mmCIF file of C-alpha atoms in Angstrom:
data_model
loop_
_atom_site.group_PDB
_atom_site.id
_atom_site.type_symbol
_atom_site.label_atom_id
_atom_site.label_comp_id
_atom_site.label_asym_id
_atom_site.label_seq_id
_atom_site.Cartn_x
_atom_site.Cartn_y
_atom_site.Cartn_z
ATOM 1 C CA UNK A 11 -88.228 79.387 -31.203
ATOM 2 C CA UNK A 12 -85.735 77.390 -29.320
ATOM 3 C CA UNK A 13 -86.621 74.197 -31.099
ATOM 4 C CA UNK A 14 -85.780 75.717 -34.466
ATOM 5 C CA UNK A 15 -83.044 77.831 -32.808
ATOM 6 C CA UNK A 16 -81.345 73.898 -31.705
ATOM 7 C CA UNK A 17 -82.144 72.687 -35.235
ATOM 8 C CA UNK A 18 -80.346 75.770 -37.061
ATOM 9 C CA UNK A 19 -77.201 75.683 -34.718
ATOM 10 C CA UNK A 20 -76.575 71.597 -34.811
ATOM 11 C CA UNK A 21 -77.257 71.604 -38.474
ATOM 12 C CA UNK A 22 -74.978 74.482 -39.553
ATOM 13 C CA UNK A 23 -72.144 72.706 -37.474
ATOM 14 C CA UNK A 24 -72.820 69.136 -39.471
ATOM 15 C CA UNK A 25 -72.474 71.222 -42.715
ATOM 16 C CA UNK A 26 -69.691 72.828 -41.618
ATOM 17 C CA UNK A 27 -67.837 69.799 -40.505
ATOM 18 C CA UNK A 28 -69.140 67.805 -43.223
ATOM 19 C CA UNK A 29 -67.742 70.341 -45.845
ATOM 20 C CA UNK A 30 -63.871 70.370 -44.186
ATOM 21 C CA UNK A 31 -63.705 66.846 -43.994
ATOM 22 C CA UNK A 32 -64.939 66.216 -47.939
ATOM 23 C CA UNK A 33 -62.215 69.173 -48.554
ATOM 24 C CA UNK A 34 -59.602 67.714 -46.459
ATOM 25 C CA UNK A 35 -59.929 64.169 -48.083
ATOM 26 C CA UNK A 36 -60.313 65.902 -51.886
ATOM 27 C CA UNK A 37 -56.901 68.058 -51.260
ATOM 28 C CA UNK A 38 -55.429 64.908 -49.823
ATOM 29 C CA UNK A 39 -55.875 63.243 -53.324
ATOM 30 C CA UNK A 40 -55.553 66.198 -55.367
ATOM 31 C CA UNK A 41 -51.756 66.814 -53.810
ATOM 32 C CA UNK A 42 -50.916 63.560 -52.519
ATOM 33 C CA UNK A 43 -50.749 62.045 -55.736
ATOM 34 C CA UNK A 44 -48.451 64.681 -57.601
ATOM 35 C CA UNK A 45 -46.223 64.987 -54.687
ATOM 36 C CA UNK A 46 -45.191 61.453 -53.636
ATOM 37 C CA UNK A 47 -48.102 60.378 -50.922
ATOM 38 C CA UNK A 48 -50.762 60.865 -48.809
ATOM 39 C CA UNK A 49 -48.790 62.124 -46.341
ATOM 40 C CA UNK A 50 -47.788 65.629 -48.346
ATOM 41 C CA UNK A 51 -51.476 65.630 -49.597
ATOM 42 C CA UNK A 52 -52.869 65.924 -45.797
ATOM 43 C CA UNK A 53 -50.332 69.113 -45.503
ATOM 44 C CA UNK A 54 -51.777 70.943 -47.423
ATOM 45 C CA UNK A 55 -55.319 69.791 -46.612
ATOM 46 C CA UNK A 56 -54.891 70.895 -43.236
ATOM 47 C CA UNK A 57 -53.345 73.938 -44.108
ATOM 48 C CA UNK A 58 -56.096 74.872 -46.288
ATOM 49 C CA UNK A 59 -58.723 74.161 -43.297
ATOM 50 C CA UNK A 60 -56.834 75.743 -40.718
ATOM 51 C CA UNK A 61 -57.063 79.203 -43.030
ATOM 52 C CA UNK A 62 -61.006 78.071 -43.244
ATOM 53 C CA UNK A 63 -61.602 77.888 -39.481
ATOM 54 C CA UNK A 64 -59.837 81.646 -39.102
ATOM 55 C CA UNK A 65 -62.754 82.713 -41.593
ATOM 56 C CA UNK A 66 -65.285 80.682 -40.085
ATOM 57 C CA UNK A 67 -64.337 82.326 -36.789
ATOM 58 C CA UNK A 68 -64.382 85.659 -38.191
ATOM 59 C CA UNK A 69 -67.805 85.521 -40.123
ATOM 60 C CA UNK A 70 -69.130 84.420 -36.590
ATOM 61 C CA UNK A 71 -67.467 86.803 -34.561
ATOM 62 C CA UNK A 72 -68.663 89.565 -37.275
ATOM 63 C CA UNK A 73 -72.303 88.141 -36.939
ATOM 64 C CA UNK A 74 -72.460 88.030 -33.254
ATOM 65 C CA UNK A 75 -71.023 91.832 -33.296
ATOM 66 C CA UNK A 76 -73.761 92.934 -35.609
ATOM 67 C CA UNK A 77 -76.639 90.880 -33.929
ATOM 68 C CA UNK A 78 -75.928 92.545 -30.968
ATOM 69 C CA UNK A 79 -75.829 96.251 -32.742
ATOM 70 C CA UNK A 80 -78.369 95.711 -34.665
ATOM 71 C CA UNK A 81 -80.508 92.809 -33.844
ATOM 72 C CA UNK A 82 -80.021 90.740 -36.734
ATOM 73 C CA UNK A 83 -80.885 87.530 -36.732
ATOM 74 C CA UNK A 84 -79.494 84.435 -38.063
ATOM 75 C CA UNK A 85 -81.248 82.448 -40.276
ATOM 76 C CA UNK A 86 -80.834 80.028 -43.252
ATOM 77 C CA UNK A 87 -79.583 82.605 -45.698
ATOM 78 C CA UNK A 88 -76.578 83.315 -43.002
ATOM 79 C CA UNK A 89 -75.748 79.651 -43.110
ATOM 80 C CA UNK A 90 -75.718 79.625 -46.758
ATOM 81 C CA UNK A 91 -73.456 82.487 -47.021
ATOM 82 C CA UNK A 92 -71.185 80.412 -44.618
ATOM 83 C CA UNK A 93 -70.717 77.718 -46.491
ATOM 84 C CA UNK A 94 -70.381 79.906 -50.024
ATOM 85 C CA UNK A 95 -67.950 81.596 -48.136
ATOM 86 C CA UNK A 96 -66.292 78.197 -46.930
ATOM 87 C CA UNK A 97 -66.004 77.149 -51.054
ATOM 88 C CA UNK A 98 -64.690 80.594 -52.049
ATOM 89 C CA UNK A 99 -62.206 80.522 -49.502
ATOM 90 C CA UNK A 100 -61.128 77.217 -50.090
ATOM 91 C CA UNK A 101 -60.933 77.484 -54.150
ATOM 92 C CA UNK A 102 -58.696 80.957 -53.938
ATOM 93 C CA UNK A 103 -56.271 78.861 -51.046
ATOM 94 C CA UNK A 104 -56.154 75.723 -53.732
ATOM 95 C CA UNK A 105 -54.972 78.301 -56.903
ATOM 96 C CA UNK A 106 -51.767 79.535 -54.627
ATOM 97 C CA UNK A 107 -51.497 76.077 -53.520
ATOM 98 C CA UNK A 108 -51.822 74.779 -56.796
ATOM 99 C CA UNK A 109 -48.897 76.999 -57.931
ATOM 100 C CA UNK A 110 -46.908 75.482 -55.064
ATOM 101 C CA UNK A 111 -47.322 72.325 -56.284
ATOM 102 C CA UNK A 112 -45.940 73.046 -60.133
ATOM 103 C CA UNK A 113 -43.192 75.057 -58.376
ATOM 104 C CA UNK A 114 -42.564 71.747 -56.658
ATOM 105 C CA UNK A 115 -42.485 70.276 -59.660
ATOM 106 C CA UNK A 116 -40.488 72.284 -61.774
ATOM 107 C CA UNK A 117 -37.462 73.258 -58.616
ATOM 108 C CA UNK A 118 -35.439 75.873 -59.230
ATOM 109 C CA UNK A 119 -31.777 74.928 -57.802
ATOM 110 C CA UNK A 120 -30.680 75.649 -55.101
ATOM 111 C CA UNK A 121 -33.926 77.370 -53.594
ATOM 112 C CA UNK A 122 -35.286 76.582 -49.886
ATOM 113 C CA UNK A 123 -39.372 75.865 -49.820
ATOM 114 C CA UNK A 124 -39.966 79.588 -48.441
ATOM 115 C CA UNK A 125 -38.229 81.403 -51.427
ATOM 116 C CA UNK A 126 -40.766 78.883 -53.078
ATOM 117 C CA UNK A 127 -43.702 79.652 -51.516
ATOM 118 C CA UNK A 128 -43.287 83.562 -51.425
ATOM 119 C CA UNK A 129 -42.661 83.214 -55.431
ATOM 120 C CA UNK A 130 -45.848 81.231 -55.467
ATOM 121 C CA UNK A 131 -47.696 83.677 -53.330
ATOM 122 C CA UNK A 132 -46.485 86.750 -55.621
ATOM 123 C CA UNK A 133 -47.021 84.754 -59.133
ATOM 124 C CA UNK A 134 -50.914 84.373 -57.925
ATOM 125 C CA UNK A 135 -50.942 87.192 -56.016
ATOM 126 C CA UNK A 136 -53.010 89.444 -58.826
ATOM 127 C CA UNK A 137 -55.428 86.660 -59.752
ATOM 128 C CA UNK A 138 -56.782 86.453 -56.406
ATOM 129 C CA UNK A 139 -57.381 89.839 -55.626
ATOM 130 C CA UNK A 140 -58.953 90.386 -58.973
ATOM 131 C CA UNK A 141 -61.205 87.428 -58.542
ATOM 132 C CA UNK A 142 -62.157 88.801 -54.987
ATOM 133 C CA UNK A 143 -62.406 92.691 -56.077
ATOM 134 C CA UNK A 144 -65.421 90.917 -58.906
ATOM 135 C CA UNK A 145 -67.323 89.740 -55.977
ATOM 136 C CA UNK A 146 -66.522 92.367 -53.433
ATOM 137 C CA UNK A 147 -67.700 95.377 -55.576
ATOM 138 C CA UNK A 148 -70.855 93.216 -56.381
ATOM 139 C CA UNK A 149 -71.788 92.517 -53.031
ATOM 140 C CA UNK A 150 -71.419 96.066 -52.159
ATOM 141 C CA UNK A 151 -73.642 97.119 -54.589
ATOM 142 C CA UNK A 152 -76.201 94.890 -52.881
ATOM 143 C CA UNK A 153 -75.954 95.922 -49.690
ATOM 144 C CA UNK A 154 -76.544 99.153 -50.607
ATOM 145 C CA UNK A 155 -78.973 99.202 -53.329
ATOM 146 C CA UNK A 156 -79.860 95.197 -53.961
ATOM 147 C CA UNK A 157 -81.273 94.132 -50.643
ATOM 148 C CA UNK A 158 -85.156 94.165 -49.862
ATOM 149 C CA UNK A 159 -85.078 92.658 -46.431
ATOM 150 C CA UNK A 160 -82.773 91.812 -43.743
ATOM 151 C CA UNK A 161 -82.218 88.887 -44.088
ATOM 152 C CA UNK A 162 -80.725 89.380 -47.555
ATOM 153 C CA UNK A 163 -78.702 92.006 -46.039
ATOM 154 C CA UNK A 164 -77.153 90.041 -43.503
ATOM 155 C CA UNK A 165 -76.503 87.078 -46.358
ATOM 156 C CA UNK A 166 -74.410 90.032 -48.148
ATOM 157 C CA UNK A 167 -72.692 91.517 -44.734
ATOM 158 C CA UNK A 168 -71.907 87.831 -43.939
ATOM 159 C CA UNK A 169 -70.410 86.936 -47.806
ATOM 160 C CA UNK A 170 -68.578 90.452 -48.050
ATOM 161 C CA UNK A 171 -66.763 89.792 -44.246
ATOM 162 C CA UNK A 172 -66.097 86.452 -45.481
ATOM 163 C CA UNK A 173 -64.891 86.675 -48.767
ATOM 164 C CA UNK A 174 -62.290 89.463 -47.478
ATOM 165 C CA UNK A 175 -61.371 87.287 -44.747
ATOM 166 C CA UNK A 176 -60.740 84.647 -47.110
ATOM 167 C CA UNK A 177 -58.316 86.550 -49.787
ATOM 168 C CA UNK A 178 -56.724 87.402 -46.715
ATOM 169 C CA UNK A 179 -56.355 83.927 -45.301
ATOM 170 C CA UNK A 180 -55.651 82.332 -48.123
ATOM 171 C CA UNK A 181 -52.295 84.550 -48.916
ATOM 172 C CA UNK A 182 -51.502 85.054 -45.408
ATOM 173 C CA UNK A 183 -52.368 82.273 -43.317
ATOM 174 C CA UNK A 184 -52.961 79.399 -45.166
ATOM 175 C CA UNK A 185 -49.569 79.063 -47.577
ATOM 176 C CA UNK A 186 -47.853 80.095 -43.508
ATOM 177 C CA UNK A 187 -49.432 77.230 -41.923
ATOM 178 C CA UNK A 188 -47.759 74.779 -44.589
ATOM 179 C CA UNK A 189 -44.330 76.478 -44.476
ATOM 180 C CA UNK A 190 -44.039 76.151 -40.957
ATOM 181 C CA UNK A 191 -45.407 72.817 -40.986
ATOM 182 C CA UNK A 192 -42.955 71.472 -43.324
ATOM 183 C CA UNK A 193 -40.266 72.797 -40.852
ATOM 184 C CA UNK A 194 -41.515 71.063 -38.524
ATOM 185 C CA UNK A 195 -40.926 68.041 -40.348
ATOM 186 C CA UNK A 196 -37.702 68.833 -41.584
ATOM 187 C CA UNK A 197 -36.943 69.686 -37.192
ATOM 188 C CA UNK A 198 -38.431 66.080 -36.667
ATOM 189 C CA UNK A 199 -37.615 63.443 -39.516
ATOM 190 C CA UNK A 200 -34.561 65.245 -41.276
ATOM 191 C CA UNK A 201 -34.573 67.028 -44.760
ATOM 192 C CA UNK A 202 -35.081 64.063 -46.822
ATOM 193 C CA UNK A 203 -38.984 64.184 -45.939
ATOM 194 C CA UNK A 204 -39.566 68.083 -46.866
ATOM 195 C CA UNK A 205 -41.816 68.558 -49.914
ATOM 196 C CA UNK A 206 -38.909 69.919 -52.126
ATOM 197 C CA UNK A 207 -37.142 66.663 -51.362
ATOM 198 C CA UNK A 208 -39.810 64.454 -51.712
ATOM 199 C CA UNK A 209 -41.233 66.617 -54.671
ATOM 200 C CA UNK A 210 -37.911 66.564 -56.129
ATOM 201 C CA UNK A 211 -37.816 62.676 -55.764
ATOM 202 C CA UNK A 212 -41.206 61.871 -57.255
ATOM 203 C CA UNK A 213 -39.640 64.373 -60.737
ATOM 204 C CA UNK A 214 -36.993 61.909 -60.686
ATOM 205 C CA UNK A 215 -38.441 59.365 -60.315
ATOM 206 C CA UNK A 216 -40.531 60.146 -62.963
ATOM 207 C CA UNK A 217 -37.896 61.153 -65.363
ATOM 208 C CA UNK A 218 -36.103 57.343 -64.888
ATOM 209 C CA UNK A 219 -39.444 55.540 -65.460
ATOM 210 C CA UNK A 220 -40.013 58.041 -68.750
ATOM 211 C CA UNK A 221 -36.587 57.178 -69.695
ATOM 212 C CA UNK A 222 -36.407 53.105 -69.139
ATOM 213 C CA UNK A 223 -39.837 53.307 -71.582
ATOM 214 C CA UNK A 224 -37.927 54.721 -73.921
#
């Protein structure tokens, strides 16, 4: 019924919303810390949620295509898949992140941040398309043996579109959306605020304080 209908919709956008912000503030802490501020923490938080509303957006679009097909209906199982499918997506972003971050870390000299972040990409390349192949051959299986109603069908449609939207995002959009924002920077406030500087700074920095404790 409509009033249901109203209920579903508003509360699936509070989780949704909810969720991104909690992720955006734990990724702010998680990278800010290791890489000299808040600041470099909230780039990749908001590269990791601009990746998560392109698989939001696709789920959706997905849904809407197959409602219309098929006259499937959302219900609470859909909006449970969504937000599985906004953790999964989120957790496989955060292990190629996470590599950028020890790359950071450990600089190779002489390399720019995109030779950095396409070594990142390839060095977790085969972890996250093994983790997603795991879930993506059991959630076929569902859908075509597994499922006793349609509702649990749609929850598996919904997870499978999702979870290969997210392997995809998180390789192809996410780790993008960070290079290019960094350039931006470097365009805007000079090279001396680019992650691999200020990455490179915090090491040092590091190093001296190791050092004068010794």
């Amino acid at each position: 019924g409509p009033t249901i209908q109203a209920e579903t919709v508003r509360n699936a956008i509070v989780a949704v919303v909810i969720s991104s912000l909690l992720i955006m503030l734990y990724l702010t802490i998680r990278f800010g810390l290791a890489l000299g501020g808040a600041k470099n923490g909230v780039k990749f938080g908001m590269s990791a949620i601009g990746a998560l509303v392109h698989d939001v957006f696709v789920v959706l679009g997905v849904a809407a295509i197959i409602g219309l097909l098929a006259g499937w209906e959302i219900s609470a199982l859909f909006l449970t898949a969504m937000l599985t499918v906004i953790g999964f997506s989120v957790h496989d972003t955060i292990v190629i992140f996470d590599r950028i971050r020890e790359n950071l870390r450990r600089p190779v000299r002489g390399e720019n941040f995109e030779n950095l972040c396409n070594r990142s990409i390839t060095q977790s390349f085969a972890r996250s398309i093994n983790t997603s192949m795991t879930v993506i051959a059991t959630l076929i299986v569902m859908i075509v043996w597994g499922t006793a109603t349609i509702d649990l069908k749609f929850f598996c449609v919904a997870m499978l579109v999702g979870i290969l939207s997210g392997t995809y995002s998180s390789i192809y959009n996410a780790t993008p959306i960070l290079y290019l924002w960094d350039k931006w920077v470097e365009r805007t406030k000079g090279p001396e605020h680019t992650l691999v500087a200020e990455a490179t700074a915090e090491v040092n920095r590091l190093r001296a304080a190791a050092m004068s404790a010794d």
